[in-house]
mmCIF file of C-alpha atoms and ligand atoms in Angstrom:
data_model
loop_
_atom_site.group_PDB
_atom_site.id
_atom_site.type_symbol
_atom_site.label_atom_id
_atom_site.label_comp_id
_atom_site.label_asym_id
_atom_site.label_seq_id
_atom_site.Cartn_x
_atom_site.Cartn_y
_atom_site.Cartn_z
ATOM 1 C CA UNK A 55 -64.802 -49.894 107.212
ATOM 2 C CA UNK A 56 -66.271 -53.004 105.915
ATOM 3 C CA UNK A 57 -68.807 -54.692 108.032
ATOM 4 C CA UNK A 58 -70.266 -58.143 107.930
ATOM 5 C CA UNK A 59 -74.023 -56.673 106.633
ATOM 6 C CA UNK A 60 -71.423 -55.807 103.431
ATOM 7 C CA UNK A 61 -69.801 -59.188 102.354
ATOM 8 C CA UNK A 62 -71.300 -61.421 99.746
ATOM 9 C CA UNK A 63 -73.231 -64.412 101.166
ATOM 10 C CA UNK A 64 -71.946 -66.713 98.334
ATOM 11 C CA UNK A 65 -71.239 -66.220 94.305
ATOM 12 C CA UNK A 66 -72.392 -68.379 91.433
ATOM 13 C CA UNK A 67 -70.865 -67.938 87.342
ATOM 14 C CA UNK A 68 -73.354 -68.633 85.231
ATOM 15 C CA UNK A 69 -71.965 -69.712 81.937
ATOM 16 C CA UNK A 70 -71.418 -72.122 78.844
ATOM 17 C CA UNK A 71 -67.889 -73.664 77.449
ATOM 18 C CA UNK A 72 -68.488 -72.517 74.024
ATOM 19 C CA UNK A 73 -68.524 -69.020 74.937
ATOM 20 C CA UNK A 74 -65.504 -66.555 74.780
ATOM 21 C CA UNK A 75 -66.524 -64.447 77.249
ATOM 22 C CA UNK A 76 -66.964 -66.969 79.500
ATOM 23 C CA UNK A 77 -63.896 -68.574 79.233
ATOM 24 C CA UNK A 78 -61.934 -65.337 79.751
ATOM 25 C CA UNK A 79 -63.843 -64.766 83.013
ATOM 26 C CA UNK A 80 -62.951 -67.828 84.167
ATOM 27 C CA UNK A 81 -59.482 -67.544 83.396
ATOM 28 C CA UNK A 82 -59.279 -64.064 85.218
ATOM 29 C CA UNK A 83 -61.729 -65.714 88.126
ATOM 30 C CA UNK A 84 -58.500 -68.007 88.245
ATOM 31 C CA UNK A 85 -55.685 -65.332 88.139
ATOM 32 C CA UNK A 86 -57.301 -63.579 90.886
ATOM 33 C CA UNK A 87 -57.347 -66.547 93.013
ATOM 34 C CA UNK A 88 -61.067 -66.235 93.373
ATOM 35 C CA UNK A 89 -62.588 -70.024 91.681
ATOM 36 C CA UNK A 90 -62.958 -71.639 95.144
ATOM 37 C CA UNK A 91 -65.265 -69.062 96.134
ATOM 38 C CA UNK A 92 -67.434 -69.079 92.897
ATOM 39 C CA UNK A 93 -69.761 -72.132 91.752
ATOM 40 C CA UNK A 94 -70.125 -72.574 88.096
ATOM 41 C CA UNK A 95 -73.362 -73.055 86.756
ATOM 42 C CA UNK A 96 -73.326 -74.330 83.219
ATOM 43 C CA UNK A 97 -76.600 -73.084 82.056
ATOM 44 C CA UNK A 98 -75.942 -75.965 78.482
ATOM 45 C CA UNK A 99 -75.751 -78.886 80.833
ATOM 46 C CA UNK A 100 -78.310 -77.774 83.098
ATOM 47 C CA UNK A 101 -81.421 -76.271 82.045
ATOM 48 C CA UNK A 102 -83.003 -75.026 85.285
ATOM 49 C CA UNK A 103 -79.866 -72.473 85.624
ATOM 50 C CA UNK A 104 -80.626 -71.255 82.427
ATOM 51 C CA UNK A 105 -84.377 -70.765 83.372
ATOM 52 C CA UNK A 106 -83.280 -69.408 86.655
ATOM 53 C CA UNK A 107 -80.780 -66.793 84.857
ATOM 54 C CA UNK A 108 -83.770 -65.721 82.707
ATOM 55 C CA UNK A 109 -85.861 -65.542 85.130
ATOM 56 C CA UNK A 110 -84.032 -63.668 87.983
ATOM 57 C CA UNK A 111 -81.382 -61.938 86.156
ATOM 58 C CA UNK A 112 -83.841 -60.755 83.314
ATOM 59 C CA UNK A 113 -82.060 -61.861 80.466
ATOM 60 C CA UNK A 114 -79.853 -65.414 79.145
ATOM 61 C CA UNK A 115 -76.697 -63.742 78.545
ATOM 62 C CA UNK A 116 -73.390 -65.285 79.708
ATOM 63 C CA UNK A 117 -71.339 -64.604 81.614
ATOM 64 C CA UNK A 118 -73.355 -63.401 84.734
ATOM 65 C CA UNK A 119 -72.045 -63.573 88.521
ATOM 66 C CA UNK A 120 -74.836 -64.169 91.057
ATOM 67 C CA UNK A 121 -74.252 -62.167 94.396
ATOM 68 C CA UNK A 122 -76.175 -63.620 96.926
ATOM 69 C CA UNK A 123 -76.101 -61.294 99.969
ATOM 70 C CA UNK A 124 -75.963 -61.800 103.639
ATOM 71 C CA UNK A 125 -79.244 -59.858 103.781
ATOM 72 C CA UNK A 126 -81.151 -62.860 101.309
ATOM 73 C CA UNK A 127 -81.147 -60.435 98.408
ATOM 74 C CA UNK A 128 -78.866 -61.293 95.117
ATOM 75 C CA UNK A 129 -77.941 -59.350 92.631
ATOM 76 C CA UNK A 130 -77.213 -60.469 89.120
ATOM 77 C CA UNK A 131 -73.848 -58.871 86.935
ATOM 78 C CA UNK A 132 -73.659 -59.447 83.828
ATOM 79 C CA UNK A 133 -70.962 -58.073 81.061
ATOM 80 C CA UNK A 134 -67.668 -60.316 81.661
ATOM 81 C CA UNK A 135 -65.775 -56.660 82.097
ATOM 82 C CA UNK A 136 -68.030 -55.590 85.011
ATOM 83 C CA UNK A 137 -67.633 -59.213 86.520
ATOM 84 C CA UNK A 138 -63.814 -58.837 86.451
ATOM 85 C CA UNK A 139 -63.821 -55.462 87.756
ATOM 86 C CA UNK A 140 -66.244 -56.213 90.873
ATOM 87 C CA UNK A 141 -64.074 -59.254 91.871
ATOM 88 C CA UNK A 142 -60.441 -57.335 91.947
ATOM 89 C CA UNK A 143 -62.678 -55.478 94.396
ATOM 90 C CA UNK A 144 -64.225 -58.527 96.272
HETATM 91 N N1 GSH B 279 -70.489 -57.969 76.318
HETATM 92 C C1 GSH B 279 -70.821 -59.251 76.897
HETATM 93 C C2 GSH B 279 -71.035 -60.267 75.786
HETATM 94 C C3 GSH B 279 -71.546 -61.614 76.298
HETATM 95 C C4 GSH B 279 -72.100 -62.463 75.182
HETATM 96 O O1 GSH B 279 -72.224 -62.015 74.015
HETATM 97 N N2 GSH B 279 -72.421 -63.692 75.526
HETATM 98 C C5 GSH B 279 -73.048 -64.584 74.575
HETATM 99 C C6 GSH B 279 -72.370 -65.947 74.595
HETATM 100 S S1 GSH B 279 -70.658 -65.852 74.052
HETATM 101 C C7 GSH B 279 -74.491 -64.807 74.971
HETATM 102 O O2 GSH B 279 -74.792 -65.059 76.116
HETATM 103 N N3 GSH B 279 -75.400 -64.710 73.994
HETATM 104 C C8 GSH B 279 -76.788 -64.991 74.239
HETATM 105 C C9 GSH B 279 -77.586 -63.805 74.662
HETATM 106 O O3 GSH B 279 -77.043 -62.690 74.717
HETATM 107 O O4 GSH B 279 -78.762 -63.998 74.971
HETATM 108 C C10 GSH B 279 -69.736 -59.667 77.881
HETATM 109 O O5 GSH B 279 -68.596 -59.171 77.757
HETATM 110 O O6 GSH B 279 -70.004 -60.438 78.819
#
């Protein structure tokens, strides 16, 4: 059973138009009904999310989903595959 402790606080995309990857996230963010739940954070137009991506995530790869827990913890997923997969689930 699913409890509140569980759920996701909030999720953020970080990402970049130019990228493939990106764009097909987005588009399967879409299918799945999920883009009001997900803030995009264009890491091009805004340089702090790209510092913050390095800096928290460990790396400036795009796409990557930030989880931010109910607990104040995030996690960071990158690989657009793995982002996919975890939102069917979300
Ligand atoms: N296997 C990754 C590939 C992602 C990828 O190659 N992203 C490129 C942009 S299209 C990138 O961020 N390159 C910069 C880097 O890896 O630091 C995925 O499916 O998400």
């Amino acid at each position: 059973m699913t409890t509140l402790i569980n759920k996701p606080k909030k999720f953020a995309l970080y990402y970049y138009d130019s990228c493939p990857y990106c764009a097909f996230t987005r588009q399967s963010i879409n299918e799945l009904g999920q883009a009001k739940n997900i803030e995009l954070r264009n890491i091009q137009l805004q340089p702090e999310y790209r510092t913050e991506l390095i800096k928290n995530g460990g790396k400036a790869q795009v796409p990557c989903l930030r989880i931010d827990n109910v607990n104040g913890e995030s996690e960071w997923l990158y690989e657009s595959d793995d982002i996919i997969k975890y939102l069917q689930c979300a």
